[in-house]
Amino acid sequence: MYNVKTLAALVVVAVAASSVSLAEAYSEFSAYTNIRQDVAYQMVDNAIAAFEMDMNTAFADIQNPDNALYNDVELYVFVLDSDGTIVAHGASPDLVGTDTHDLTDGRGANVGDLFDAHLSAEGAWIEYYWPNPATETDEPERKLAWTRVYQGYVFSVGIYPEYTDATQVYLDDASSQQRRLAQAMVEQALQAIIADKYGAFAAIQDRNNPLYHDGELYVFVNDIDGEIVAHGITPDILGQNANNLVDRHGTNIGELYNKHGSPYGAWVQYYWGNPATETDETERKLTWFVQ
């Protein structure tokens, strides 16, 4: 398969642990956390699909920190057996073999009992307090774990709703409609590239093609080394490498993509010209990209 980063951009001016309902979870979260919640769903589904093919390989892959399907910044997969014993853990493989009934969270709740109370084949959100691997501290944070039971095993991925750091992108000033449209354009481009790579590149560069152009939104594609192989607005930069491009704040564009590359997609921020204004002025730009 052709290994590419496919992107769409938009410019914006600038105490008791319990099962948590989906409506409750989404109502209180930022746009960023809602995106991470969707990634948690996908990661659990991918882990179960891999488990169906080969259990031992799946468990080994889950514990490989370089496997982006099961480890993505603060998100990671962990698996329990029917007794509550950890059989795979993406962040702390030293916990494998530990009975979760022997673990307490940051507020004294028994982790195994929590999972026992809320297990479901359909899936459930379970809240408890646990260290966040992305912060590299032992301080427990509020964690919501999406959990599904499949063939006697418990598959789970947890998000940290209060987690923030300097690399996260503020999304709430971009409309949800714009964000969804950017994501849909990238998905359309990915499917087109899988079907016909060069035909897709030509369509992306056709400014009259509404699948890949909408107002200030447009699709562009880099290969895995950073070379620009399709660009919906500026075809004259084809062949340039994103690792050689720097925005007005000194941000290296290629390094930004490399740092946040994920098969689940990620938002990154930098400053770039807005095709809708037809000026050379740069504005804050949010780019959704999938590697």
PDB file of C-alpha atoms in Angstrom:
ATOM      1  CA  MET A   1       0.000   0.000   0.000  1.00  0.00           C
ATOM      2  CA  TYR A   2       1.237   3.518  -0.747  1.00  0.00           C
ATOM      3  CA  ASN A   3       2.241   4.980   2.618  1.00  0.00           C
ATOM      4  CA  VAL A   4       0.947   8.535   2.797  1.00  0.00           C
ATOM      5  CA  LYS A   5      -0.174  11.194   5.161  1.00  0.00           C
ATOM      6  CA  THR A   6      -3.513  12.546   3.920  1.00  0.00           C
ATOM      7  CA  LEU A   7      -4.561  15.903   5.247  1.00  0.00           C
ATOM      8  CA  ALA A   8      -7.310  18.497   5.129  1.00  0.00           C
ATOM      9  CA  ALA A   9      -6.929  21.948   6.560  1.00  0.00           C
ATOM     10  CA  LEU A  10      -9.151  24.712   7.830  1.00  0.00           C
ATOM     11  CA  VAL A  11      -8.233  28.158   9.073  1.00  0.00           C
ATOM     12  CA  VAL A  12      -9.772  29.698  12.183  1.00  0.00           C
ATOM     13  CA  VAL A  13      -9.372  33.234  13.432  1.00  0.00           C
ATOM     14  CA  ALA A  14      -8.309  33.191  16.287  1.00  0.00           C
ATOM     15  CA  VAL A  15     -15.630  10.626  43.916  1.00  0.00           C
ATOM     16  CA  ALA A  16     -17.107   7.167  43.673  1.00  0.00           C
ATOM     17  CA  ALA A  17     -15.928   5.455  40.531  1.00  0.00           C
ATOM     18  CA  SER A  18     -18.779   4.382  38.310  1.00  0.00           C
ATOM     19  CA  SER A  19     -20.002   3.469  34.876  1.00  0.00           C
ATOM     20  CA  VAL A  20     -20.494   6.620  32.809  1.00  0.00           C
ATOM     21  CA  SER A  21     -23.196   7.021  30.169  1.00  0.00           C
ATOM     22  CA  LEU A  22     -22.249   8.081  26.662  1.00  0.00           C
ATOM     23  CA  ALA A  23     -24.478  11.153  26.858  1.00  0.00           C
ATOM     24  CA  GLU A  24     -22.887  12.250  30.132  1.00  0.00           C
ATOM     25  CA  ALA A  25     -19.404  11.716  28.789  1.00  0.00           C
ATOM     26  CA  TYR A  26     -19.874  13.682  25.585  1.00  0.00           C
ATOM     27  CA  SER A  27     -21.748  16.563  27.198  1.00  0.00           C
ATOM     28  CA  GLU A  28     -18.854  17.596  29.436  1.00  0.00           C
ATOM     29  CA  PHE A  29     -15.869  17.113  27.157  1.00  0.00           C
ATOM     30  CA  SER A  30     -13.857  19.424  24.953  1.00  0.00           C
ATOM     31  CA  ALA A  31     -13.707  18.815  21.218  1.00  0.00           C
ATOM     32  CA  TYR A  32     -10.243  17.284  21.646  1.00  0.00           C
ATOM     33  CA  THR A  33     -11.424  14.793  24.268  1.00  0.00           C
ATOM     34  CA  ASN A  34     -14.425  13.801  22.171  1.00  0.00           C
ATOM     35  CA  ILE A  35     -12.028  12.929  19.356  1.00  0.00           C
ATOM     36  CA  ARG A  36      -9.935  10.837  21.740  1.00  0.00           C
ATOM     37  CA  GLN A  37     -13.092   9.080  22.861  1.00  0.00           C
ATOM     38  CA  ASP A  38     -13.757   8.031  19.286  1.00  0.00           C
ATOM     39  CA  VAL A  39     -10.168   6.767  19.018  1.00  0.00           C
ATOM     40  CA  ALA A  40     -10.737   4.633  22.127  1.00  0.00           C
ATOM     41  CA  TYR A  41     -13.671   2.935  20.389  1.00  0.00           C
ATOM     42  CA  GLN A  42     -11.551   2.217  17.320  1.00  0.00           C
ATOM     43  CA  MET A  43      -8.574   0.934  19.301  1.00  0.00           C
ATOM     44  CA  VAL A  44     -10.730  -1.571  21.192  1.00  0.00           C
ATOM     45  CA  ASP A  45     -12.339  -2.731  17.943  1.00  0.00           C
ATOM     46  CA  ASN A  46      -8.915  -3.155  16.323  1.00  0.00           C
ATOM     47  CA  ALA A  47      -7.607  -5.127  19.295  1.00  0.00           C
ATOM     48  CA  ILE A  48     -10.595  -7.470  19.175  1.00  0.00           C
ATOM     49  CA  ALA A  49     -10.198  -7.959  15.421  1.00  0.00           C
ATOM     50  CA  ALA A  50      -6.514  -8.845  15.906  1.00  0.00           C
ATOM     51  CA  PHE A  51      -7.420 -11.176  18.789  1.00  0.00           C
ATOM     52  CA  GLU A  52      -9.810 -13.038  16.487  1.00  0.00           C
ATOM     53  CA  MET A  53      -6.954 -13.751  14.073  1.00  0.00           C
ATOM     54  CA  ASP A  54      -4.262 -14.723  16.608  1.00  0.00           C
ATOM     55  CA  MET A  55      -4.518 -14.139  20.343  1.00  0.00           C
ATOM     56  CA  ASN A  56      -0.821 -14.356  21.185  1.00  0.00           C
ATOM     57  CA  THR A  57       0.230 -12.084  18.341  1.00  0.00           C
ATOM     58  CA  ALA A  58      -2.442  -9.567  19.323  1.00  0.00           C
ATOM     59  CA  PHE A  59      -1.275  -9.483  22.933  1.00  0.00           C
ATOM     60  CA  ALA A  60       2.348  -9.061  21.838  1.00  0.00           C
ATOM     61  CA  ASP A  61       1.412  -6.211  19.485  1.00  0.00           C
ATOM     62  CA  ILE A  62      -0.607  -4.482  22.208  1.00  0.00           C
ATOM     63  CA  GLN A  63       2.522  -4.418  24.366  1.00  0.00           C
ATOM     64  CA  ASN A  64       4.723  -3.049  21.577  1.00  0.00           C
ATOM     65  CA  PRO A  65       5.053   0.701  22.318  1.00  0.00           C
ATOM     66  CA  ASP A  66       5.858   1.383  18.657  1.00  0.00           C
ATOM     67  CA  ASN A  67       2.597  -0.143  17.406  1.00  0.00           C
ATOM     68  CA  ALA A  68       0.407   2.880  16.734  1.00  0.00           C
ATOM     69  CA  LEU A  69      -2.758   0.794  16.463  1.00  0.00           C
ATOM     70  CA  TYR A  70      -2.662   0.121  20.202  1.00  0.00           C
ATOM     71  CA  ASN A  71      -0.567   2.959  21.651  1.00  0.00           C
ATOM     72  CA  ASP A  72      -1.316   6.593  20.857  1.00  0.00           C
ATOM     73  CA  VAL A  73       0.118   9.196  23.288  1.00  0.00           C
ATOM     74  CA  GLU A  74      -2.031   8.810  26.432  1.00  0.00           C
ATOM     75  CA  LEU A  75      -4.242   6.072  24.963  1.00  0.00           C
ATOM     76  CA  TYR A  76      -3.279   2.410  25.171  1.00  0.00           C
ATOM     77  CA  VAL A  77      -5.000  -0.976  25.113  1.00  0.00           C
ATOM     78  CA  PHE A  78      -5.047  -3.347  28.062  1.00  0.00           C
ATOM     79  CA  VAL A  79      -6.716  -6.748  28.342  1.00  0.00           C
ATOM     80  CA  LEU A  80      -8.003  -8.768  31.314  1.00  0.00           C
ATOM     81  CA  ASP A  81      -9.030 -12.406  31.442  1.00  0.00           C
ATOM     82  CA  SER A  82     -12.342 -13.581  32.915  1.00  0.00           C
ATOM     83  CA  ASP A  83     -10.850 -13.608  36.426  1.00  0.00           C
ATOM     84  CA  GLY A  84      -9.689 -10.008  36.185  1.00  0.00           C
ATOM     85  CA  THR A  85      -6.013 -10.835  35.664  1.00  0.00           C
ATOM     86  CA  ILE A  86      -4.101  -8.547  33.306  1.00  0.00           C
ATOM     87  CA  VAL A  87      -2.909 -10.518  30.259  1.00  0.00           C
ATOM     88  CA  ALA A  88      -1.707  -7.603  28.097  1.00  0.00           C
ATOM     89  CA  HIS A  89      -0.946  -3.982  28.945  1.00  0.00           C
ATOM     90  CA  GLY A  90       0.224  -1.350  26.484  1.00  0.00           C
ATOM     91  CA  ALA A  91       1.620   1.108  29.035  1.00  0.00           C
ATOM     92  CA  SER A  92       2.831  -1.091  31.912  1.00  0.00           C
ATOM     93  CA  PRO A  93       3.730  -4.599  30.712  1.00  0.00           C
ATOM     94  CA  ASP A  94       5.121  -5.293  34.192  1.00  0.00           C
ATOM     95  CA  LEU A  95       1.489  -5.473  35.348  1.00  0.00           C
ATOM     96  CA  VAL A  96       0.838  -8.584  33.236  1.00  0.00           C
ATOM     97  CA  GLY A  97      -0.142 -11.389  35.602  1.00  0.00           C
ATOM     98  CA  THR A  98      -1.528  -8.985  38.210  1.00  0.00           C
ATOM     99  CA  ASP A  99      -5.064  -9.550  39.480  1.00  0.00           C
ATOM    100  CA  THR A 100      -6.944  -6.245  39.203  1.00  0.00           C
ATOM    101  CA  HIS A 101      -8.771  -7.161  42.419  1.00  0.00           C
ATOM    102  CA  ASP A 102      -5.428  -6.521  44.122  1.00  0.00           C
ATOM    103  CA  LEU A 103      -5.216  -2.999  42.658  1.00  0.00           C
ATOM    104  CA  THR A 104      -6.764   0.173  44.065  1.00  0.00           C
ATOM    105  CA  ASP A 105      -7.078   3.437  42.188  1.00  0.00           C
ATOM    106  CA  GLY A 106      -6.038   6.910  43.320  1.00  0.00           C
ATOM    107  CA  ARG A 107      -9.156   7.249  45.462  1.00  0.00           C
ATOM    108  CA  GLY A 108      -9.137   3.820  47.037  1.00  0.00           C
ATOM    109  CA  ALA A 109     -11.589   2.065  44.696  1.00  0.00           C
ATOM    110  CA  ASN A 110     -10.885  -1.591  43.919  1.00  0.00           C
ATOM    111  CA  VAL A 111     -10.148  -1.721  40.202  1.00  0.00           C
ATOM    112  CA  GLY A 112     -11.205  -5.340  39.722  1.00  0.00           C
ATOM    113  CA  ASP A 113     -14.520  -4.775  41.488  1.00  0.00           C
ATOM    114  CA  LEU A 114     -15.175  -1.740  39.289  1.00  0.00           C
ATOM    115  CA  PHE A 115     -14.723  -3.740  36.119  1.00  0.00           C
ATOM    116  CA  ASP A 116     -16.782  -6.655  37.465  1.00  0.00           C
ATOM    117  CA  ALA A 117     -19.699  -4.326  38.153  1.00  0.00           C
ATOM    118  CA  HIS A 118     -19.853  -2.838  34.667  1.00  0.00           C
ATOM    119  CA  LEU A 119     -18.697  -5.476  32.187  1.00  0.00           C
ATOM    120  CA  SER A 120     -20.715  -5.649  28.985  1.00  0.00           C
ATOM    121  CA  ALA A 121     -20.382  -7.239  25.560  1.00  0.00           C
ATOM    122  CA  GLU A 122     -21.891  -4.053  24.125  1.00  0.00           C
ATOM    123  CA  GLY A 123     -19.346  -1.908  25.929  1.00  0.00           C
ATOM    124  CA  ALA A 124     -19.392   0.467  28.885  1.00  0.00           C
ATOM    125  CA  TRP A 125     -17.441   3.448  30.190  1.00  0.00           C
ATOM    126  CA  ILE A 126     -15.838   2.884  33.597  1.00  0.00           C
ATOM    127  CA  GLU A 127     -14.448   5.762  35.648  1.00  0.00           C
ATOM    128  CA  TYR A 128     -11.521   5.548  38.039  1.00  0.00           C
ATOM    129  CA  TYR A 129      -8.277   7.377  38.874  1.00  0.00           C
ATOM    130  CA  TRP A 130      -5.019   6.153  37.377  1.00  0.00           C
ATOM    131  CA  PRO A 131      -1.603   7.568  36.329  1.00  0.00           C
ATOM    132  CA  ASN A 132      -1.409   8.984  32.813  1.00  0.00           C
ATOM    133  CA  PRO A 133       1.606   7.607  30.884  1.00  0.00           C
ATOM    134  CA  ALA A 134       1.824  10.808  28.830  1.00  0.00           C
ATOM    135  CA  THR A 135       2.578  12.918  31.916  1.00  0.00           C
ATOM    136  CA  GLU A 136       5.360  10.621  33.147  1.00  0.00           C
ATOM    137  CA  THR A 137       4.345  11.084  36.778  1.00  0.00           C
ATOM    138  CA  ASP A 138       2.750   8.760  39.296  1.00  0.00           C
ATOM    139  CA  GLU A 139      -0.062  11.197  40.020  1.00  0.00           C
ATOM    140  CA  PRO A 140      -3.443   9.565  39.326  1.00  0.00           C
ATOM    141  CA  GLU A 141      -5.849  11.396  37.031  1.00  0.00           C
ATOM    142  CA  ARG A 142      -9.502  10.865  36.283  1.00  0.00           C
ATOM    143  CA  LYS A 143      -9.730   8.141  33.666  1.00  0.00           C
ATOM    144  CA  LEU A 144     -12.664   6.873  31.619  1.00  0.00           C
ATOM    145  CA  ALA A 145     -12.051   3.414  30.195  1.00  0.00           C
ATOM    146  CA  TRP A 146     -14.102   2.138  27.258  1.00  0.00           C
ATOM    147  CA  THR A 147     -14.457  -1.571  27.962  1.00  0.00           C
ATOM    148  CA  ARG A 148     -15.884  -4.501  26.007  1.00  0.00           C
ATOM    149  CA  VAL A 149     -16.093  -8.188  26.849  1.00  0.00           C
ATOM    150  CA  TYR A 150     -15.287 -10.546  23.987  1.00  0.00           C
ATOM    151  CA  GLN A 151     -14.889 -14.334  24.207  1.00  0.00           C
ATOM    152  CA  GLY A 152     -14.143 -14.197  27.912  1.00  0.00           C
ATOM    153  CA  TYR A 153     -11.586 -11.399  27.711  1.00  0.00           C
ATOM    154  CA  VAL A 154     -12.006  -7.749  28.681  1.00  0.00           C
ATOM    155  CA  PHE A 155     -10.609  -5.227  26.180  1.00  0.00           C
ATOM    156  CA  SER A 156     -10.199  -1.662  27.358  1.00  0.00           C
ATOM    157  CA  VAL A 157      -8.794   1.747  26.385  1.00  0.00           C
ATOM    158  CA  GLY A 158      -8.974   4.729  28.712  1.00  0.00           C
ATOM    159  CA  ILE A 159      -9.023   8.466  28.080  1.00  0.00           C
ATOM    160  CA  TYR A 160      -7.982  11.185  30.529  1.00  0.00           C
ATOM    161  CA  PRO A 161     -10.566  14.000  30.250  1.00  0.00           C
ATOM    162  CA  GLU A 162      -8.492  16.552  32.150  1.00  0.00           C
ATOM    163  CA  TYR A 163      -5.267  15.814  30.301  1.00  0.00           C
ATOM    164  CA  THR A 164      -3.753  18.875  28.649  1.00  0.00           C
ATOM    165  CA  ASP A 165      -0.276  19.731  27.463  1.00  0.00           C
ATOM    166  CA  ALA A 166       1.418  22.225  25.204  1.00  0.00           C
ATOM    167  CA  THR A 167       1.095  20.017  22.127  1.00  0.00           C
ATOM    168  CA  GLN A 168      -2.680  19.788  22.212  1.00  0.00           C
ATOM    169  CA  VAL A 169      -4.565  21.921  19.737  1.00  0.00           C
ATOM    170  CA  TYR A 170      -7.421  24.167  20.805  1.00  0.00           C
ATOM    171  CA  LEU A 171     -10.354  23.145  18.612  1.00  0.00           C
ATOM    172  CA  ASP A 172     -13.376  24.734  20.219  1.00  0.00           C
ATOM    173  CA  ASP A 173     -13.123  27.926  18.149  1.00  0.00           C
ATOM    174  CA  ALA A 174     -13.514  25.925  14.927  1.00  0.00           C
ATOM    175  CA  SER A 175     -17.093  24.916  14.248  1.00  0.00           C
ATOM    176  CA  SER A 176     -17.977  21.254  14.628  1.00  0.00           C
ATOM    177  CA  GLN A 177     -19.309  21.373  11.057  1.00  0.00           C
ATOM    178  CA  GLN A 178     -15.905  22.511   9.752  1.00  0.00           C
ATOM    179  CA  ARG A 179     -14.096  19.824  11.706  1.00  0.00           C
ATOM    180  CA  ARG A 180     -16.422  17.083  10.495  1.00  0.00           C
ATOM    181  CA  LEU A 181     -16.099  18.274   6.915  1.00  0.00           C
ATOM    182  CA  ALA A 182     -12.288  18.249   7.092  1.00  0.00           C
ATOM    183  CA  GLN A 183     -12.345  14.720   8.495  1.00  0.00           C
ATOM    184  CA  ALA A 184     -14.807  13.575   5.837  1.00  0.00           C
ATOM    185  CA  MET A 185     -12.637  15.029   3.069  1.00  0.00           C
ATOM    186  CA  VAL A 186      -9.607  13.127   4.353  1.00  0.00           C
ATOM    187  CA  GLU A 187     -11.584   9.893   4.579  1.00  0.00           C
ATOM    188  CA  GLN A 188     -12.832  10.380   1.010  1.00  0.00           C
ATOM    189  CA  ALA A 189      -9.262  10.971  -0.165  1.00  0.00           C
ATOM    190  CA  LEU A 190      -7.968   7.885   1.640  1.00  0.00           C
ATOM    191  CA  GLN A 191     -10.576   5.661   0.025  1.00  0.00           C
ATOM    192  CA  ALA A 192      -9.847   7.161  -3.391  1.00  0.00           C
ATOM    193  CA  ILE A 193      -6.083   6.624  -2.980  1.00  0.00           C
ATOM    194  CA  ILE A 194      -6.641   2.977  -2.049  1.00  0.00           C
ATOM    195  CA  ALA A 195      -8.760   2.498  -5.179  1.00  0.00           C
ATOM    196  CA  ASP A 196      -6.615   4.499  -7.633  1.00  0.00           C
ATOM    197  CA  LYS A 197      -3.629   6.394  -6.259  1.00  0.00           C
ATOM    198  CA  TYR A 198      -2.772   8.545  -9.272  1.00  0.00           C
ATOM    199  CA  GLY A 199      -6.390   9.179 -10.181  1.00  0.00           C
ATOM    200  CA  ALA A 200      -6.966  10.375  -6.628  1.00  0.00           C
ATOM    201  CA  PHE A 201      -3.967  12.705  -6.753  1.00  0.00           C
ATOM    202  CA  ALA A 202      -5.281  14.255  -9.969  1.00  0.00           C
ATOM    203  CA  ALA A 203      -8.747  14.704  -8.474  1.00  0.00           C
ATOM    204  CA  ILE A 204      -7.307  16.328  -5.342  1.00  0.00           C
ATOM    205  CA  GLN A 205      -5.500  18.867  -7.521  1.00  0.00           C
ATOM    206  CA  ASP A 206      -8.630  19.680  -9.537  1.00  0.00           C
ATOM    207  CA  ARG A 207      -9.854  22.864  -7.848  1.00  0.00           C
ATOM    208  CA  ASN A 208     -13.319  22.308  -9.297  1.00  0.00           C
ATOM    209  CA  ASN A 209     -13.715  18.959  -7.523  1.00  0.00           C
ATOM    210  CA  PRO A 210     -16.003  19.570  -4.520  1.00  0.00           C
ATOM    211  CA  LEU A 211     -14.951  16.318  -2.839  1.00  0.00           C
ATOM    212  CA  TYR A 212     -11.566  17.835  -2.039  1.00  0.00           C
ATOM    213  CA  HIS A 213     -12.230  21.591  -2.037  1.00  0.00           C
ATOM    214  CA  ASP A 214     -14.772  23.533   0.003  1.00  0.00           C
ATOM    215  CA  GLY A 215     -14.165  27.219   0.667  1.00  0.00           C
ATOM    216  CA  GLU A 216     -10.908  27.442   2.613  1.00  0.00           C
ATOM    217  CA  LEU A 217     -10.789  23.651   3.053  1.00  0.00           C
ATOM    218  CA  TYR A 218      -8.658  21.564   0.717  1.00  0.00           C
ATOM    219  CA  VAL A 219      -6.856  18.222   0.745  1.00  0.00           C
ATOM    220  CA  PHE A 220      -3.128  17.694   0.391  1.00  0.00           C
ATOM    221  CA  VAL A 221      -1.022  14.542   0.614  1.00  0.00           C
ATOM    222  CA  ASN A 222       2.545  13.894   1.756  1.00  0.00           C
ATOM    223  CA  ASP A 223       4.361  10.598   1.455  1.00  0.00           C
ATOM    224  CA  ILE A 224       5.852   8.959   4.535  1.00  0.00           C
ATOM    225  CA  ASP A 225       9.151  10.804   3.997  1.00  0.00           C
ATOM    226  CA  GLY A 226       7.411  14.181   3.938  1.00  0.00           C
ATOM    227  CA  GLU A 227       7.414  14.794   0.176  1.00  0.00           C
ATOM    228  CA  ILE A 228       4.291  16.592  -1.043  1.00  0.00           C
ATOM    229  CA  VAL A 229       2.689  14.358  -3.688  1.00  0.00           C
ATOM    230  CA  ALA A 230      -0.671  16.126  -4.116  1.00  0.00           C
ATOM    231  CA  HIS A 231      -1.859  19.593  -3.128  1.00  0.00           C
ATOM    232  CA  GLY A 232      -5.311  20.982  -3.723  1.00  0.00           C
ATOM    233  CA  ILE A 233      -4.368  24.673  -3.658  1.00  0.00           C
ATOM    234  CA  THR A 234      -0.668  25.063  -4.442  1.00  0.00           C
ATOM    235  CA  PRO A 235       0.389  22.422  -6.981  1.00  0.00           C
ATOM    236  CA  ASP A 236       3.677  24.262  -7.613  1.00  0.00           C
ATOM    237  CA  ILE A 237       5.006  22.958  -4.274  1.00  0.00           C
ATOM    238  CA  LEU A 238       4.714  19.335  -5.439  1.00  0.00           C
ATOM    239  CA  GLY A 239       7.981  17.545  -4.816  1.00  0.00           C
ATOM    240  CA  GLN A 240       8.951  19.798  -1.933  1.00  0.00           C
ATOM    241  CA  ASN A 241       9.490  18.196   1.437  1.00  0.00           C
ATOM    242  CA  ALA A 242       7.436  19.283   4.426  1.00  0.00           C
ATOM    243  CA  ASN A 243      10.534  18.820   6.579  1.00  0.00           C
ATOM    244  CA  ASN A 244      11.977  21.873   4.805  1.00  0.00           C
ATOM    245  CA  LEU A 245       8.920  24.086   5.393  1.00  0.00           C
ATOM    246  CA  VAL A 246       8.725  26.429   8.380  1.00  0.00           C
ATOM    247  CA  ASP A 247       5.812  28.657   9.387  1.00  0.00           C
ATOM    248  CA  ARG A 248       6.137  32.249  10.626  1.00  0.00           C
ATOM    249  CA  HIS A 249       6.554  31.067  14.229  1.00  0.00           C
ATOM    250  CA  GLY A 250       9.452  28.815  13.328  1.00  0.00           C
ATOM    251  CA  THR A 251       7.449  25.585  13.439  1.00  0.00           C
ATOM    252  CA  ASN A 252       8.844  22.915  11.136  1.00  0.00           C
ATOM    253  CA  ILE A 253       5.795  21.507   9.351  1.00  0.00           C
ATOM    254  CA  GLY A 254       7.258  18.083   8.615  1.00  0.00           C
ATOM    255  CA  GLU A 255       8.460  17.595  12.177  1.00  0.00           C
ATOM    256  CA  LEU A 256       4.976  18.494  13.391  1.00  0.00           C
ATOM    257  CA  TYR A 257       3.423  15.762  11.253  1.00  0.00           C
ATOM    258  CA  ASN A 258       6.073  13.243  12.278  1.00  0.00           C
ATOM    259  CA  LYS A 259       5.497  13.920  15.957  1.00  0.00           C
ATOM    260  CA  HIS A 260       1.734  13.486  15.816  1.00  0.00           C
ATOM    261  CA  GLY A 261       1.344  10.865  13.077  1.00  0.00           C
ATOM    262  CA  SER A 262      -1.415   8.384  13.864  1.00  0.00           C
ATOM    263  CA  PRO A 263      -3.548   5.928  11.890  1.00  0.00           C
ATOM    264  CA  TYR A 264      -6.491   7.293  13.895  1.00  0.00           C
ATOM    265  CA  GLY A 265      -5.873  10.867  12.820  1.00  0.00           C
ATOM    266  CA  ALA A 266      -4.759  13.962  14.695  1.00  0.00           C
ATOM    267  CA  TRP A 267      -5.181  17.728  14.626  1.00  0.00           C
ATOM    268  CA  VAL A 268      -2.073  19.882  14.323  1.00  0.00           C
ATOM    269  CA  GLN A 269      -1.727  23.659  14.332  1.00  0.00           C
ATOM    270  CA  TYR A 270       0.572  26.021  12.469  1.00  0.00           C
ATOM    271  CA  TYR A 271       0.408  29.324  10.560  1.00  0.00           C
ATOM    272  CA  TRP A 272      -0.183  29.314   6.822  1.00  0.00           C
ATOM    273  CA  GLY A 273      -1.788  31.306   4.047  1.00  0.00           C
ATOM    274  CA  ASN A 274      -5.565  31.105   3.706  1.00  0.00           C
ATOM    275  CA  PRO A 275      -6.658  30.521   0.091  1.00  0.00           C
ATOM    276  CA  ALA A 276     -10.015  32.132   0.830  1.00  0.00           C
ATOM    277  CA  THR A 277      -8.395  35.522   1.559  1.00  0.00           C
ATOM    278  CA  GLU A 278      -6.063  35.528  -1.467  1.00  0.00           C
ATOM    279  CA  THR A 279      -3.348  37.378   0.449  1.00  0.00           C
ATOM    280  CA  ASP A 280       0.129  36.447   1.616  1.00  0.00           C
ATOM    281  CA  GLU A 281      -0.857  36.925   5.249  1.00  0.00           C
ATOM    282  CA  THR A 282      -0.618  33.780   7.355  1.00  0.00           C
ATOM    283  CA  GLU A 283      -3.302  32.713   9.827  1.00  0.00           C
ATOM    284  CA  ARG A 284      -3.671  30.019  12.444  1.00  0.00           C
ATOM    285  CA  LYS A 285      -4.450  26.820  10.589  1.00  0.00           C
ATOM    286  CA  LEU A 286      -5.819  23.545  11.913  1.00  0.00           C
ATOM    287  CA  THR A 287      -5.007  20.456   9.876  1.00  0.00           C
ATOM    288  CA  TRP A 288      -6.610  17.046  10.306  1.00  0.00           C
ATOM    289  CA  PHE A 289      -4.298  14.325   9.072  1.00  0.00           C
ATOM    290  CA  VAL A 290      -4.225  10.548   9.019  1.00  0.00           C
ATOM    291  CA  GLN A 291      -1.018   8.596   8.562  1.00  0.00           C
TER     292      GLN A 291
END
